[in-house]
CSV table of C-alpha atoms in Angstrom, one decimal:
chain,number,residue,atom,x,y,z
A,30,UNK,CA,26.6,-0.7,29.4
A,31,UNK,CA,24.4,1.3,26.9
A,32,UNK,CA,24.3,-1.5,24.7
A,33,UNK,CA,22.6,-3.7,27.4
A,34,UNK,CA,20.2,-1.1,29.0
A,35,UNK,CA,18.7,-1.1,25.9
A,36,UNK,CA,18.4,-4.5,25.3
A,37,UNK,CA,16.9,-4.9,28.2
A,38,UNK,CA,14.8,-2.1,27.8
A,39,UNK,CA,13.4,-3.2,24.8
A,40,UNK,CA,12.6,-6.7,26.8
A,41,UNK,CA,10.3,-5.5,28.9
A,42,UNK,CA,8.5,-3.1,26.4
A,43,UNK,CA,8.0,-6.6,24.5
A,44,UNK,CA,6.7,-8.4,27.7
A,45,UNK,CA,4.5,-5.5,28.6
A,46,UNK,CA,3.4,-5.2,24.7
A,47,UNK,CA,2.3,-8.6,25.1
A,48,UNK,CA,0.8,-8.4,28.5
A,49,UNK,CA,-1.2,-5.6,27.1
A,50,UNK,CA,-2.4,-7.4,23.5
A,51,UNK,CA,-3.2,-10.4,26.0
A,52,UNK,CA,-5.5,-8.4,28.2
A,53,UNK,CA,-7.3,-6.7,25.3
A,54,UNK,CA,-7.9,-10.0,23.2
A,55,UNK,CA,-8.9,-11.8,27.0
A,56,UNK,CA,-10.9,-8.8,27.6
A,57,UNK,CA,-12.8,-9.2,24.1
A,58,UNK,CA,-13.2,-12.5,24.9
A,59,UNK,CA,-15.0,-12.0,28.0
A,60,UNK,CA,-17.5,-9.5,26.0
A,61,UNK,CA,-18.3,-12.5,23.7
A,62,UNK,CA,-19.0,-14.5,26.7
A,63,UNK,CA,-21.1,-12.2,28.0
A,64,UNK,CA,-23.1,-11.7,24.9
A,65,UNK,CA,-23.6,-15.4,24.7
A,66,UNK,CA,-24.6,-15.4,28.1
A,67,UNK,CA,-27.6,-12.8,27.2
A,68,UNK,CA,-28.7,-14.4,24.5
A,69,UNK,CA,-27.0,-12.5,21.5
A,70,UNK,CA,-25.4,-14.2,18.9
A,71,UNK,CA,-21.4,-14.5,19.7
A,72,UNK,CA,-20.0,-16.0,16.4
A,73,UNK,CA,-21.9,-13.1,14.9
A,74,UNK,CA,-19.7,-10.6,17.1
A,75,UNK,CA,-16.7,-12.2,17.0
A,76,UNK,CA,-15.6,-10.5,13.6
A,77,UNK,CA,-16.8,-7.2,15.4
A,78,UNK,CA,-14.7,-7.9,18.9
A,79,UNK,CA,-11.7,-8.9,17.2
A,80,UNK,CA,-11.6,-5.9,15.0
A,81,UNK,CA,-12.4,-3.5,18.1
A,82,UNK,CA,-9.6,-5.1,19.5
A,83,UNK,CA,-7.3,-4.3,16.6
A,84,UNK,CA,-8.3,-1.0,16.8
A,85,UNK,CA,-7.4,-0.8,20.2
A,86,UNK,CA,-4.4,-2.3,20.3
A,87,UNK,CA,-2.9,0.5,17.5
A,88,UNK,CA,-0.4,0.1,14.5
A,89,UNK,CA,0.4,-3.2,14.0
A,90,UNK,CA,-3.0,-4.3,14.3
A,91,UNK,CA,-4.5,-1.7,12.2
A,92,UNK,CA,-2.7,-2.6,9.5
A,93,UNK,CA,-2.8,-6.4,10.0
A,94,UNK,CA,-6.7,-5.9,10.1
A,95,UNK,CA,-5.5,-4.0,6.4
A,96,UNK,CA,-4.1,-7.0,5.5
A,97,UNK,CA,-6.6,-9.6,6.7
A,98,UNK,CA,-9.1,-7.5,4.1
A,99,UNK,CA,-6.9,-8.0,1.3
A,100,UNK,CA,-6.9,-11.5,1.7
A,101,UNK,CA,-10.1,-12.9,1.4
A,102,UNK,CA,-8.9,-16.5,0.3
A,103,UNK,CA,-7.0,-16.9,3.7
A,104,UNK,CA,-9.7,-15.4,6.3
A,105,UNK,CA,-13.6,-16.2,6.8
A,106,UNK,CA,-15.5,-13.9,4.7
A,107,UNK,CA,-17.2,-12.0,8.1
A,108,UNK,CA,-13.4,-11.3,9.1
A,109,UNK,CA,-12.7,-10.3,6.0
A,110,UNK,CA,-16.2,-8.0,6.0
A,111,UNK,CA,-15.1,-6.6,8.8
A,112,UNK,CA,-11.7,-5.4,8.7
A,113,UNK,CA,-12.6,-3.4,5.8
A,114,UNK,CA,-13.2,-0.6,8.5
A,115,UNK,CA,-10.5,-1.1,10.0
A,116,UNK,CA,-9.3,2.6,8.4
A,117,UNK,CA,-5.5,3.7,9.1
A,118,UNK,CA,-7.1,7.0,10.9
A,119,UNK,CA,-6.6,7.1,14.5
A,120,UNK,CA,-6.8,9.9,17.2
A,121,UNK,CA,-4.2,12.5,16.6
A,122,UNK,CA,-0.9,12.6,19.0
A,123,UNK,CA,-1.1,16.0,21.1
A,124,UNK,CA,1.7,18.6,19.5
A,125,UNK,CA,3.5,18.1,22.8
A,126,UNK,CA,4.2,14.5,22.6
A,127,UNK,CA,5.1,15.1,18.2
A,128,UNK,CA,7.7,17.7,19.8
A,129,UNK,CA,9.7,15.1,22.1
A,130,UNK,CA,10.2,13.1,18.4
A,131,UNK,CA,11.3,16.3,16.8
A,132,UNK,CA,13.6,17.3,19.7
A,133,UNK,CA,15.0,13.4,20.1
A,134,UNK,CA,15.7,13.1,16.2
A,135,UNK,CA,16.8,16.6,15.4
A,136,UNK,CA,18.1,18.4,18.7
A,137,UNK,CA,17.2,20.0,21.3
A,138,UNK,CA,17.3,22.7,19.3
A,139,UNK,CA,14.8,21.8,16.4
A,140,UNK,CA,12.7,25.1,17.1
A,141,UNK,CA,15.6,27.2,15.9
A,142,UNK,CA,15.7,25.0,12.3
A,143,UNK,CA,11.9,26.3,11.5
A,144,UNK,CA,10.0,29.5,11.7
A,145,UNK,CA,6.8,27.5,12.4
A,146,UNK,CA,5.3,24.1,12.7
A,147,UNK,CA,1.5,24.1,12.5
A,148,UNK,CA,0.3,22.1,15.5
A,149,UNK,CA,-2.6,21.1,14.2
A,150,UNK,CA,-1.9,17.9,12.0
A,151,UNK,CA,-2.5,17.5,8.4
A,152,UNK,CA,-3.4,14.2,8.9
A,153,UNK,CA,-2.6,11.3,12.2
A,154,UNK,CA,-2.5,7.5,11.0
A,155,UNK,CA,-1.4,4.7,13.1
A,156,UNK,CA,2.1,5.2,11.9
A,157,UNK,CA,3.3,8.6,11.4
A,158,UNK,CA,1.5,12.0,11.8
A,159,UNK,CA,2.2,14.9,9.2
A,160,UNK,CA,2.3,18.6,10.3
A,161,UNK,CA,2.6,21.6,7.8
A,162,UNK,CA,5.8,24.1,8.7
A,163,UNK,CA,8.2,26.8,7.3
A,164,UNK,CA,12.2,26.6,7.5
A,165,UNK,CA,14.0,29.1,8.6
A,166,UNK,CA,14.6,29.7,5.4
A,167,UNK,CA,11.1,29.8,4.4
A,168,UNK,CA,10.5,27.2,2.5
A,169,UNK,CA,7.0,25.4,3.0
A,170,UNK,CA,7.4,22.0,4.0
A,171,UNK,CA,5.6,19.3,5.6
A,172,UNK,CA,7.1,17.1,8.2
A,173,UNK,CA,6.4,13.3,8.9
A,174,UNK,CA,6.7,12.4,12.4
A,175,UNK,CA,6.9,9.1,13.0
A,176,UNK,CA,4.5,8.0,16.5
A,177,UNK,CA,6.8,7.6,19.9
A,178,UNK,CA,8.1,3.8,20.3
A,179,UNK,CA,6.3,2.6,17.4
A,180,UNK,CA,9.2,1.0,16.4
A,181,UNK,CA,9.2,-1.2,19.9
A,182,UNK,CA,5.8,-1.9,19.3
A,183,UNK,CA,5.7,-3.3,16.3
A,184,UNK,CA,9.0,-5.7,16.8
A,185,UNK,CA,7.3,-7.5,19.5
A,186,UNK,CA,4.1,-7.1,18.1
A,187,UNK,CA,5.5,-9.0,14.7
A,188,UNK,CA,7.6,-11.6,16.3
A,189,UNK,CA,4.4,-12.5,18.3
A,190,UNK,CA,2.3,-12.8,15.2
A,191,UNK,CA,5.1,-14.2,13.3
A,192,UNK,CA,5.6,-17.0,16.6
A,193,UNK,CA,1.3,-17.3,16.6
A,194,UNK,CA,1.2,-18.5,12.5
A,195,UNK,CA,4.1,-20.9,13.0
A,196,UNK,CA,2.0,-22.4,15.9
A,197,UNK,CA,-1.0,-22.2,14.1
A,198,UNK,CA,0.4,-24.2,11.2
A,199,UNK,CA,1.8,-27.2,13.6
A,200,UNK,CA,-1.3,-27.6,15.7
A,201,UNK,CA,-4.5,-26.3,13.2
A,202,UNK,CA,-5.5,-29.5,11.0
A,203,UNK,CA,-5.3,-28.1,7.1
A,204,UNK,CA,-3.0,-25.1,7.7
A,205,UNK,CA,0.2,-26.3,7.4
A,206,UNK,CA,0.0,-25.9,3.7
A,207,UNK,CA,-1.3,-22.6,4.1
A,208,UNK,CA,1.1,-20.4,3.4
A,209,UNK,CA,-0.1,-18.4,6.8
A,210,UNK,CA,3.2,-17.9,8.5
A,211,UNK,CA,5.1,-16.8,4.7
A,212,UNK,CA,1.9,-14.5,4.4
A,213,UNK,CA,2.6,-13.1,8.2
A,214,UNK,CA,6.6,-12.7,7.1
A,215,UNK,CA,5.4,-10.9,3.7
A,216,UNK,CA,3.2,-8.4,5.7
A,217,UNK,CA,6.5,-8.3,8.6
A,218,UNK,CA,8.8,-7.2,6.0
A,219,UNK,CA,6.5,-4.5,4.3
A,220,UNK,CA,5.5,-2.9,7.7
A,221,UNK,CA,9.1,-2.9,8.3
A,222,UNK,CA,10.3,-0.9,5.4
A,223,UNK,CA,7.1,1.6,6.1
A,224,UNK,CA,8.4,3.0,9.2
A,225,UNK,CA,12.0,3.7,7.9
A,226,UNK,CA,11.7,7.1,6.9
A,227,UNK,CA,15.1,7.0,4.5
A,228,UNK,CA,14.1,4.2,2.3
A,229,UNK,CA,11.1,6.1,1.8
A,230,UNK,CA,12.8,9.2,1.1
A,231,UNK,CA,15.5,7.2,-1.1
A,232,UNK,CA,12.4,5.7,-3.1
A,233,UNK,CA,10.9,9.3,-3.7
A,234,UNK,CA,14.7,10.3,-5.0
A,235,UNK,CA,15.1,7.4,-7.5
A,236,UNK,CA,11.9,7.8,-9.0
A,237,UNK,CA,13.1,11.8,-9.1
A,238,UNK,CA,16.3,10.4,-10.6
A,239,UNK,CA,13.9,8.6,-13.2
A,240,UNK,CA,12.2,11.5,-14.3
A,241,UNK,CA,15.6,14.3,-14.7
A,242,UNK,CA,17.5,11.3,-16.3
A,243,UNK,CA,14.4,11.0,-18.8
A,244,UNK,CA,14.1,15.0,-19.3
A,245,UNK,CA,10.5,14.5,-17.9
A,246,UNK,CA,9.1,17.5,-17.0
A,247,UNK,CA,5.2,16.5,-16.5
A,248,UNK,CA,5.9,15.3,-13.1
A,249,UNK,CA,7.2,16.0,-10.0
A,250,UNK,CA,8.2,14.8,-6.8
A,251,UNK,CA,8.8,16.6,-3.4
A,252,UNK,CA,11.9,17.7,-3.1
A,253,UNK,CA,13.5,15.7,0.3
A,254,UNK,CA,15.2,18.0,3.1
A,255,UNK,CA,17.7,15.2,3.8
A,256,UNK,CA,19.7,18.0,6.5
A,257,UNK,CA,16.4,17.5,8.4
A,258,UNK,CA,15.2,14.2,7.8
A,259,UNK,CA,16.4,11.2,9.8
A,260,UNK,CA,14.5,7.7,9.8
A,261,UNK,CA,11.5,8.8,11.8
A,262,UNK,CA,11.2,11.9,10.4
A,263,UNK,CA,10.7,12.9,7.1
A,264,UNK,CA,10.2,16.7,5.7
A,265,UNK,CA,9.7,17.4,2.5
A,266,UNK,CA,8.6,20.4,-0.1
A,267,UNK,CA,5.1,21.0,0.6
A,268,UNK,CA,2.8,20.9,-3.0
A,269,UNK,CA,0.0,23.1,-3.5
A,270,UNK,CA,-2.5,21.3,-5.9
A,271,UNK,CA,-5.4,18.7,-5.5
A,272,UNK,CA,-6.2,15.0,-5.8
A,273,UNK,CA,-5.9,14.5,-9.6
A,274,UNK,CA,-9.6,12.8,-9.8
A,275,UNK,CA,-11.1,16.1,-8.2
A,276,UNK,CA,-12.7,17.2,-11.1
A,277,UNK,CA,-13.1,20.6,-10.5
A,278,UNK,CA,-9.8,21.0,-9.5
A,279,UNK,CA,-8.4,18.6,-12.3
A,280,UNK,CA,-10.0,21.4,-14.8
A,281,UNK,CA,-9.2,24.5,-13.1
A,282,UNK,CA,-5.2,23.6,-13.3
A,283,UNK,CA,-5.2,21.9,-16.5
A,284,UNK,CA,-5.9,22.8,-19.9
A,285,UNK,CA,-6.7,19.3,-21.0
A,286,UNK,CA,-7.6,16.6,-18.2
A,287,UNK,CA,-7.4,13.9,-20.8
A,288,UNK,CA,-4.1,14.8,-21.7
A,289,UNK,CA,-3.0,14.9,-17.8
A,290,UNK,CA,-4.0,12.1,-17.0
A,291,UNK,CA,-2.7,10.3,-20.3
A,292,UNK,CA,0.6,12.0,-19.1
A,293,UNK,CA,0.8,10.4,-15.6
A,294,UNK,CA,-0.2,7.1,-16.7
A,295,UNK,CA,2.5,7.4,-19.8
A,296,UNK,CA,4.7,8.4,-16.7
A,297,UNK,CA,4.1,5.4,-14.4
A,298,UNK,CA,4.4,3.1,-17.4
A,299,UNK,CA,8.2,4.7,-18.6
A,300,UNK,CA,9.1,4.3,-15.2
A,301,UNK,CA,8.2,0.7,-14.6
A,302,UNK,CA,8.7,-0.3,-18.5
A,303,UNK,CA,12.7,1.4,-18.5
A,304,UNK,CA,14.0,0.7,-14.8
A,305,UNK,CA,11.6,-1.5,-13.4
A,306,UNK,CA,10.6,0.2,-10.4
A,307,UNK,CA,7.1,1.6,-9.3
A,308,UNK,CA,5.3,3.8,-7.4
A,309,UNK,CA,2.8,0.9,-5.9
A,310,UNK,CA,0.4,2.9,-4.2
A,311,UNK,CA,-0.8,5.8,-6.4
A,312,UNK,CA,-4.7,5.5,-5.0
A,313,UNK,CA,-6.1,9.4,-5.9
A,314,UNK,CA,-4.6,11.0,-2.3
A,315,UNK,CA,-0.8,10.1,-3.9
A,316,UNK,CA,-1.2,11.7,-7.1
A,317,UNK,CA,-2.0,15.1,-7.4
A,318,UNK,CA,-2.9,17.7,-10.1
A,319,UNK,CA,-0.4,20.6,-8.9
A,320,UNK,CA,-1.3,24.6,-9.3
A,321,UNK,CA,1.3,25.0,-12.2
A,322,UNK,CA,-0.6,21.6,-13.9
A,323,UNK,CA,2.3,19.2,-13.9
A,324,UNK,CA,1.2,15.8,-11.9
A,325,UNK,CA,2.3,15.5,-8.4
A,326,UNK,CA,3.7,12.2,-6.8
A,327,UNK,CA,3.5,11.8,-3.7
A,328,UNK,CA,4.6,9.5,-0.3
A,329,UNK,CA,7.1,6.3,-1.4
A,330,UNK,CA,6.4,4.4,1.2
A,331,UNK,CA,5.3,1.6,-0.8
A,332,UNK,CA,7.5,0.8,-4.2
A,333,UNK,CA,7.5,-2.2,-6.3
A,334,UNK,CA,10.6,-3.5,-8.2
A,335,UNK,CA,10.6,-6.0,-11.1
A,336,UNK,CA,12.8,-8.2,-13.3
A,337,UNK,CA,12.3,-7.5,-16.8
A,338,UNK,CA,10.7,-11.0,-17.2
A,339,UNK,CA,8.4,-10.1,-15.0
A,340,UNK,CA,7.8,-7.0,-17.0
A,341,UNK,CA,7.5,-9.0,-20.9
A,342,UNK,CA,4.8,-11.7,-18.6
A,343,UNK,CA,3.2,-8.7,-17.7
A,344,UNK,CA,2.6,-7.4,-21.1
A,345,UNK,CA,1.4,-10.9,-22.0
A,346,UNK,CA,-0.9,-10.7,-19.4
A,347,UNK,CA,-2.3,-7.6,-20.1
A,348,UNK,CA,-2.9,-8.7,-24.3
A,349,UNK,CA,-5.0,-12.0,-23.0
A,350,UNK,CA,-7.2,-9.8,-20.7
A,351,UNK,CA,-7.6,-7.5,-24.0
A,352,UNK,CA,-8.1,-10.1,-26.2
A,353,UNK,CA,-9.9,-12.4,-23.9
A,354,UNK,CA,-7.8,-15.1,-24.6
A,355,UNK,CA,-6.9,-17.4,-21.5
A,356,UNK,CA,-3.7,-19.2,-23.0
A,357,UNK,CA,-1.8,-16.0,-23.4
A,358,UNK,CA,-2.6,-15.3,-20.0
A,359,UNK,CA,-1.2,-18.3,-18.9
A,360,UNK,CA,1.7,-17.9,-21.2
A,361,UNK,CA,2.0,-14.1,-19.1
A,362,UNK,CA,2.0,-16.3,-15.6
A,363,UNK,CA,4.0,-18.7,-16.8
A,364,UNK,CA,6.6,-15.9,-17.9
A,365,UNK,CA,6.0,-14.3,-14.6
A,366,UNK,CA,8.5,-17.0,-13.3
A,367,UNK,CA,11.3,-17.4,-14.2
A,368,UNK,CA,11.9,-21.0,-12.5
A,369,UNK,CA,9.1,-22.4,-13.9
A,370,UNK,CA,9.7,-26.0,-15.6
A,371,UNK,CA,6.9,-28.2,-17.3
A,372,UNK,CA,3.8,-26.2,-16.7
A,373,UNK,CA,1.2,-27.4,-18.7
A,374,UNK,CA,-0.3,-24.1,-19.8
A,375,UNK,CA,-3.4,-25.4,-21.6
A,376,UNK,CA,-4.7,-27.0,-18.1
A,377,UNK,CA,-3.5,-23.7,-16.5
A,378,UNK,CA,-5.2,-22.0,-18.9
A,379,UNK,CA,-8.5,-24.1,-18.2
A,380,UNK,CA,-8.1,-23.3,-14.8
A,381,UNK,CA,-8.0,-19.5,-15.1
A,382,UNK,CA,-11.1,-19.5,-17.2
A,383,UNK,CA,-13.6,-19.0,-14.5
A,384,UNK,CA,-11.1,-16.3,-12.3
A,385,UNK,CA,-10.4,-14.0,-15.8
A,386,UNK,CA,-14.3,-14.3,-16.7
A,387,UNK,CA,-14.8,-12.2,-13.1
A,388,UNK,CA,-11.6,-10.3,-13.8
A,389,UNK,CA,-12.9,-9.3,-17.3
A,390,UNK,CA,-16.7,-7.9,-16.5
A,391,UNK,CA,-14.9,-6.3,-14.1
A,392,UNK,CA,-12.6,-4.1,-16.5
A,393,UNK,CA,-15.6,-4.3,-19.4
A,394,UNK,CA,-17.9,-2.8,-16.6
A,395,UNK,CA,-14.8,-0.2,-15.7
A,396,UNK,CA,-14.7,0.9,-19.5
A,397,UNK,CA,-18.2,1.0,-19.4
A,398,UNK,CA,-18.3,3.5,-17.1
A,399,UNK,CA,-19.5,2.5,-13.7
A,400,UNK,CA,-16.3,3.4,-11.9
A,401,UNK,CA,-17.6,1.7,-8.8
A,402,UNK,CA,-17.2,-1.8,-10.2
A,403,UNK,CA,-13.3,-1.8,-9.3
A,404,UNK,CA,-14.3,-3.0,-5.6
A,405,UNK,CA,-11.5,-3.3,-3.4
A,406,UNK,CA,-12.6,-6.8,-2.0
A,407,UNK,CA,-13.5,-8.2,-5.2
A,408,UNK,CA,-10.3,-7.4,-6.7
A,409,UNK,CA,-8.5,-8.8,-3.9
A,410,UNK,CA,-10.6,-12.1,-4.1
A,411,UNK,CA,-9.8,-12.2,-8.2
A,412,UNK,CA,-6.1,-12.0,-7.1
A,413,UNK,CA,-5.7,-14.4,-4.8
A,414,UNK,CA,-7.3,-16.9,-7.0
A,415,UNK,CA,-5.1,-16.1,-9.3
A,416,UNK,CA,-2.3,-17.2,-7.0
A,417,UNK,CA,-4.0,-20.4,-5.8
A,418,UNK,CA,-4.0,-21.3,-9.0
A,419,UNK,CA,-1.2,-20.6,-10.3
A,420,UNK,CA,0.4,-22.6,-6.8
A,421,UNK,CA,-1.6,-25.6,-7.7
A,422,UNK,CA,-0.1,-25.7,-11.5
A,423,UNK,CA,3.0,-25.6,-9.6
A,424,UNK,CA,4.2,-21.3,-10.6
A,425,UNK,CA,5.1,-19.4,-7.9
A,426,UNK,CA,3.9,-15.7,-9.2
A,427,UNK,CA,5.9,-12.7,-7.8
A,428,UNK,CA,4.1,-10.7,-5.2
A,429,UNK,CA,4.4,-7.4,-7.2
A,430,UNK,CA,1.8,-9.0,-9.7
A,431,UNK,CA,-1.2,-7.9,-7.3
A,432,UNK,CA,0.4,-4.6,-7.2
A,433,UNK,CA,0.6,-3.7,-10.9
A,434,UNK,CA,-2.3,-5.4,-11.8
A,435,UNK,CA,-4.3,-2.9,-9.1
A,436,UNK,CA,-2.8,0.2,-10.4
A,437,UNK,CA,-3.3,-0.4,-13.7
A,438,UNK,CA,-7.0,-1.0,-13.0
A,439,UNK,CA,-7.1,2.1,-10.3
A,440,UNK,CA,-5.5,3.9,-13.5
A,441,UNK,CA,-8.1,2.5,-15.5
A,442,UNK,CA,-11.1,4.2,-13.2
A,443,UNK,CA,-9.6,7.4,-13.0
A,444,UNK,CA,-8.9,7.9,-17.2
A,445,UNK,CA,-13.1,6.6,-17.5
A,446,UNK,CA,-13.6,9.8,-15.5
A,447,UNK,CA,-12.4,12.5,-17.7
A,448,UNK,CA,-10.9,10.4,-21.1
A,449,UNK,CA,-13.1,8.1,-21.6
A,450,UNK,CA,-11.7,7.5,-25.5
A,451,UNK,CA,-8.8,6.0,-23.4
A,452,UNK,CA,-8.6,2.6,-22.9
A,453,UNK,CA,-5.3,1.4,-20.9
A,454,UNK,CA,-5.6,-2.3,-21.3
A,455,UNK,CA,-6.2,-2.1,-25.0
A,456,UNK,CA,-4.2,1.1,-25.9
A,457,UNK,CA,-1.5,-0.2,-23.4
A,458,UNK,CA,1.2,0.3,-25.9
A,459,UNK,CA,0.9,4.0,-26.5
A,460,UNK,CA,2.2,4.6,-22.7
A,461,UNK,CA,5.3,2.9,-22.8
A,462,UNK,CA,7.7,5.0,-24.7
């Protein structure tokens, strides 16, 4: 009987999940209407009442409002505009409700496996919430707690988003060729594999694996506490050290920032260049300048994995955007995939012109030194004409494209700050040994 309370159990969470996104999206609704009714402008405040909504509504929303911003060829650009605040912060979850988690995962008994957790959190985002604490054996650690029933949430949350963009496609003139409901199943299966604690901490262990098999010493990772760890909760060695683009800090731990930072970018590159697998969300609060001046790599939650044809394309790619040259980018792209047949790469090539001329005053401004030209939105909207492209010269590039191509150019920023003599795209060579 187990077995079927759940089941059933998990059916009325989804009907009262749905209940509830129904009255918050009818309630929104209502708020437009009344704006209308009094004279304000409601077309102008639906990008705002759908994104309050979002908001409101939690996880799944927060980071499909994440999602909708990263896709400006898909979404009105006011959407778009407007889910760039939609920020994965959200009220913290009292210690009380954290310690039901911790006593349902590890025990009734979890006290007695730490001298302390510190109930104030280190930071609460829509999925998980991290607390510092000390084993009993006194090791610092910090411990991941993954928010009550999220898990619930989001299934009925995605299968009624996923059910919506199949709808959508059928009924909506022009959308059927979209792509909406493979872009809803892309952002399913990456939420998915965010709130499973052990393919984040396996992730974290190959990339460890990576660096003793290589005899790398310049990095780290956090050591995992797998005897406490289970899939919603995730503790892990605590590292003293600081964002590695705080400057101050950057030059109080290390000798020679350009050389650091040459280091971790060499690191990422032998990683992805010799396994193909890669950290693909290093953004400055996931790598880390530690005390002892080795370069910390934190929180695996999102990884990349590539074929190595994926890997020679992007090499291609990379010598085009150096060299300005449009037909070796193609010739990248059209390496890219590997079940591409007759793609005539001079009319891709002609095609990409206009897309790689934004792409490339973007990096020349980035070498330049005006960090601030690597705009999240713009670089979004330069990848997903790369894609349309590439779909209407009939290539079907991997997804992990947009990922390396925005690390390399987040890399790119961060070496302009303290090496400037460093140029990544040109000088790509020198970090893959």
């Amino acid at each position: 009987m187990p077995g079927f309370l759940e089941q059933l159990l998990q059916g009325v969470n989804s009907a009262s999940r749905i209940v509830t996104s129904s009255y918050v999206f009818s309630t929104k609704t209502i708020l437009l209407l009344k704006d209308l009714a009094t004279g304000g402008s409601g077309s102008r405040n639906i990008p705002v009442r759908l994104r309050e909504a979002f908001e409101e509504l939690g996880a799944t929303y927060i980071k499909l409002g994440q999602f909708i911003a990263s896709a400006p060829s898909l979404f009105p650009e006011e959407i778009v505009t407007e889910m760039q605040k939609c920020l994965d912060s959200v009220r913290p979850l009292s210690f009380s409700e954290i310690q039901k988690v911790l006593k349902k995962e590890l025990g009734r008994n979890y006290q007695n496996l730490f001298q302390s957790i510190d109930p104030v959190p280190m930071a609460s985002a829509s999925i998980a919430q991290v607390h510092s604490a000390v084993t009993k054996d006194g090791l610092d650690v910090v411990i991941k707690v993954q928010r009550p029933d999220i898990e619930g949430a989001l299934g009925a949350d995605l299968n009624l988003l996923f059910l919506a963009s199949k709808l959508f496609e059928v009924f909506v003139p022009g959308l059927n060729k979209s792509g909406l409901s493979e872009m809803v199943g892309m952002f399913q299966s990456s939420i998915l594999e965010e709130i499973d604690f052990i393919k984040e901490a396996n992730n974290c262990e190959e990339f460890e694996r990576y660096l003793l098999s290589s005899g790398e010493t310049r990095a780290r990772v956090p050591k995992i506490y797998r005897e406490l760890s289970t899939k919603r909760v995730l503790v892990m060695e605590k590292f003293y050290g600081a964002p590695i683009i705080d400057e101050t800090s950057l030059r109080k731990f290390s000798k020679d920032p350009s050389k650091t930072l040459s280091d971790a970018l060499e690191i990422w590159f032998s990683t992805l260049s010799k396994s193909g697998f890669f950290h693909a969300d290093v953004h400055a609060g996931n790598l880390m300048i530690l005390r002892d001046g080795t370069v910390g790599f934190i929180d695996f939650g999102i990884v990349g994995r590539i074929s190595s044809k994926v890997w020679e394309g992007l090499m291609i790619f990379l010598e085009g955007l150096a060299l300005n040259r449009t037909d070796r980018i193609a010739s990248g792209l059209v390496r890219m995939d590997g079940t591409a047949k007759g793609v005539d790469e001079k009319k891709l090539a002609k095609d990409l012109e206009t897309v790689f001329d934004q792409m490339s005053k973007m990096v020349l401004d980035i070498q330049m030194g005006e960090l601030d030209a690597l705009d999240e939105r713009k670089m979004n909207a330069i990848l997903f004409e790369f894609r349309d492209i590439s779909d209407r010269n009939g290539l079907k590039i991997p997804k992990e494209f947009g990922l390396l191509v925005k690390q390399i150019l987040y890399f790119d920023r961060y070496i302009k700050s303290f090496a400037p003599e460093l140029d990544l795209i040109r000088d790509r060579e020198k970090f893959i040994r």
